[in-house]
CSV table of C-alpha atoms in Angstrom, one decimal:
chain,number,residue,atom,x,y,z
A,1,HIS,CA,65.9,169.2,131.6
A,2,LEU,CA,67.6,173.3,131.9
A,3,VAL,CA,71.1,173.3,132.2
A,4,ASN,CA,73.8,176.0,133.1
A,5,MET,CA,76.9,175.7,131.8
A,6,HIS,CA,78.5,178.1,133.9
A,7,ASP,CA,77.5,175.8,137.1
A,8,ILE,CA,79.3,172.6,135.1
A,9,ALA,CA,82.7,173.4,137.3
A,10,GLY,CA,85.2,170.3,136.7
A,11,LYS,CA,83.4,168.5,133.6
A,12,ASP,CA,83.2,169.2,130.2
A,13,LEU,CA,80.1,169.6,128.5
A,14,SER,CA,79.9,166.2,127.3
A,15,GLU,CA,80.4,164.7,130.6
A,16,ASN,CA,77.7,166.5,132.6
A,17,PHE,CA,75.5,165.8,129.2
A,18,PHE,CA,75.7,162.1,129.2
A,19,CYS,CA,76.8,160.9,133.2
A,20,ASP,CA,74.5,163.6,134.8
A,21,ASN,CA,71.1,164.6,132.7
A,22,LEU,CA,70.6,161.4,130.1
A,23,ARG,CA,72.7,159.4,132.8
A,24,ALA,CA,74.1,156.9,130.0
A,25,GLU,CA,76.3,154.5,131.6
A,26,ALA,CA,78.3,153.2,129.3
A,27,VAL,CA,78.7,156.5,127.6
A,28,CYS,CA,79.7,157.8,131.2
A,29,THR,CA,82.0,155.5,132.0
A,30,ALA,CA,83.8,156.2,128.3
A,31,ILE,CA,84.0,159.6,129.2
A,32,LYS,CA,85.6,159.8,132.5
A,33,GLU,CA,88.2,157.0,130.8
A,34,GLY,CA,89.1,159.1,128.6
A,35,ALA,CA,87.1,159.0,125.1
A,36,LYS,CA,87.1,162.1,123.2
A,37,PRO,CA,85.7,163.1,120.5
A,38,SER,CA,88.4,162.8,117.2
A,39,LYS,CA,87.5,166.8,116.7
A,40,SER,CA,86.7,169.7,118.5
A,41,ASN,CA,84.0,172.2,117.5
A,42,VAL,CA,85.8,175.0,118.8
A,43,GLY,CA,84.7,178.2,117.1
A,44,PHE,CA,86.9,181.1,116.1
A,45,ASP,CA,86.0,184.6,114.3
A,46,HIS,CA,86.1,184.3,110.3
A,47,GLU,CA,86.0,188.1,109.4
A,48,TYR,CA,89.5,188.4,107.3
A,49,GLN,CA,88.6,184.9,105.9
A,50,ARG,CA,85.4,186.8,104.9
A,51,LEU,CA,86.9,189.6,103.4
A,52,ALA,CA,89.8,187.1,101.8
A,53,ILE,CA,86.9,185.6,100.0
A,54,ARG,CA,85.3,189.1,98.5
A,55,ALA,CA,89.1,190.4,97.7
A,56,LYS,CA,89.6,187.0,95.8
A,57,LEU,CA,85.8,187.4,93.9
A,58,ASP,CA,86.2,190.7,93.4
A,59,GLY,CA,90.0,190.6,91.2
A,60,ARG,CA,91.3,193.2,94.2
A,61,MET,CA,94.0,189.9,95.5
A,62,LYS,CA,95.5,187.3,93.2
A,63,GLY,CA,96.7,183.8,93.4
A,64,LYS,CA,94.3,181.1,94.4
A,65,LEU,CA,91.9,180.4,97.5
A,66,ASP,CA,90.6,176.8,96.6
A,67,LYS,CA,92.2,174.5,100.0
A,68,PRO,CA,91.3,175.6,103.1
A,69,ILE,CA,94.9,176.3,104.6
A,70,LYS,CA,95.3,178.5,101.6
A,71,LEU,CA,92.5,180.4,102.7
A,72,ALA,CA,93.9,180.2,106.9
A,73,LYS,CA,97.5,182.3,105.4
A,74,ALA,CA,95.1,184.3,103.4
A,75,SER,CA,93.3,185.7,106.2
A,76,GLN,CA,96.5,185.6,108.8
A,77,PHE,CA,98.0,188.0,106.4
A,78,LEU,CA,95.5,190.4,105.7
A,79,GLU,CA,94.5,190.1,109.9
A,80,THR,CA,98.5,190.8,110.5
A,81,LYS,CA,98.7,193.8,107.9
A,82,VAL,CA,95.8,195.4,109.7
A,83,LYS,CA,97.3,195.3,113.3
A,84,GLU,CA,100.5,196.0,111.8
A,85,ARG,CA,99.2,199.4,110.6
A,86,ASN,CA,97.1,199.9,113.0
A,87,MET,CA,94.2,200.2,111.1
A,88,THR,CA,90.2,200.8,112.6
A,89,LEU,CA,88.6,198.6,110.0
A,90,PRO,CA,84.6,199.9,110.0
A,91,ARG,CA,82.0,197.7,112.4
A,92,ILE,CA,78.5,196.6,111.6
A,93,CYS,CA,76.2,196.0,114.7
A,94,PRO,CA,72.5,195.4,114.8
A,95,SER,CA,70.5,198.8,115.8
A,96,ALA,CA,70.4,199.9,119.4
A,97,GLU,CA,66.7,198.2,119.9
A,98,LEU,CA,67.3,195.2,118.9
A,99,LEU,CA,70.1,194.8,121.2
A,100,LYS,CA,67.7,196.4,123.7
A,101,LYS,CA,65.1,193.6,123.0
A,102,VAL,CA,68.2,190.6,123.0
A,103,PHE,CA,69.5,192.2,126.3
A,104,TYR,CA,65.5,192.1,128.1
A,105,ALA,CA,64.9,189.0,126.6
A,106,GLU,CA,68.4,187.3,128.5
A,107,LEU,CA,67.5,188.9,131.6
A,108,GLU,CA,64.2,187.3,131.6
A,109,ALA,CA,65.6,184.1,130.9
A,110,GLU,CA,68.1,184.4,133.9
A,111,ARG,CA,65.7,185.3,136.0
A,112,THR,CA,63.1,182.8,135.0
A,113,HIS,CA,64.9,180.3,135.0
A,114,LEU,CA,68.2,180.5,136.4
A,115,LEU,CA,67.6,182.9,139.3
A,116,GLU,CA,69.1,182.1,142.0
A,117,TRP,CA,72.5,182.2,139.3
A,118,HIS,CA,71.7,185.2,138.5
A,119,ASP,CA,71.5,187.1,141.8
A,120,ARG,CA,74.8,184.8,142.4
A,121,THR,CA,76.6,186.3,140.2
A,122,GLY,CA,75.8,189.9,140.1
A,123,GLY,CA,72.2,190.4,138.6
A,124,GLU,CA,71.2,192.8,136.1
A,125,GLU,CA,74.3,195.0,136.6
A,126,ALA,CA,76.8,192.0,135.6
A,127,LEU,CA,74.5,190.5,133.2
A,128,SER,CA,74.7,193.8,131.6
A,129,GLU,CA,78.2,194.2,131.8
A,130,LEU,CA,78.5,190.7,130.4
A,131,TYR,CA,76.1,191.9,127.1
A,132,GLN,CA,78.2,195.4,126.3
A,133,LYS,CA,81.8,193.1,126.4
A,134,ALA,CA,79.5,190.7,123.9
A,135,VAL,CA,78.4,193.2,121.7
A,136,LYS,CA,81.2,194.4,120.7
A,137,LYS,CA,83.3,191.3,120.3
A,138,LYS,CA,80.6,189.0,118.5
A,139,PHE,CA,77.7,191.2,117.9
A,140,CYS,CA,79.3,192.9,115.0
A,141,SER,CA,80.8,192.2,112.3
A,142,LEU,CA,83.4,194.0,110.0
A,143,ASP,CA,81.7,196.1,107.3
A,144,VAL,CA,83.1,194.2,104.2
A,145,ASP,CA,80.7,196.6,102.2
A,146,THR,CA,82.4,200.1,103.3
A,147,ILE,CA,85.3,198.5,103.5
A,148,PHE,CA,85.6,197.7,99.4
A,149,GLU,CA,83.8,200.7,98.6
A,150,ARG,CA,86.1,202.7,99.9
A,151,GLY,CA,89.0,200.8,99.5
A,152,LEU,CA,90.3,200.9,102.5
A,153,MET,CA,92.6,197.9,102.2
A,154,ASP,CA,93.3,197.5,98.2
A,155,ASP,CA,96.8,198.0,98.7
A,156,ILE,CA,96.8,195.2,101.3
A,157,PHE,CA,95.2,193.1,99.0
A,158,ARG,CA,97.7,193.5,96.2
A,159,GLU,CA,100.3,193.0,98.7
A,160,CYS,CA,98.9,189.4,99.2
A,161,LYS,CA,99.4,187.8,96.3
A,162,TYR,CA,101.6,184.6,96.8
A,163,TRP,CA,98.7,181.7,97.1
């Protein structure tokens, strides 16, 4: 059974899965009465954590990153400094050829499995627009090697030493 996550408005994914798909009555009832997982799994960007770890390993940043809170503070510091200085850091992305293949695979999947929804939400044109936004935000990442090879953040790394 294929579930289009975009069509479950008003319910969370767990409720939809357990109540409408598995029809697990006890679990469904518990969810409707407020039972929720103790931790959510909300994704976030790890770009600046990757930079902090690399800077520490390369000896460009002092202090310790031995606890998650220290890593979080260091990465927040780096991100804040980059934004304050209005820096545009180099990014690395998959090749245009690969991105094109992924787009057409997604387009085919929507047309094959979710045609009504695909047509209702604007078809290929809408998918292309959303895909281009996703490419910039989710498919590309900071080019850590280039940032370190060029020393683009070395002065910021030196400032970040109180962890």
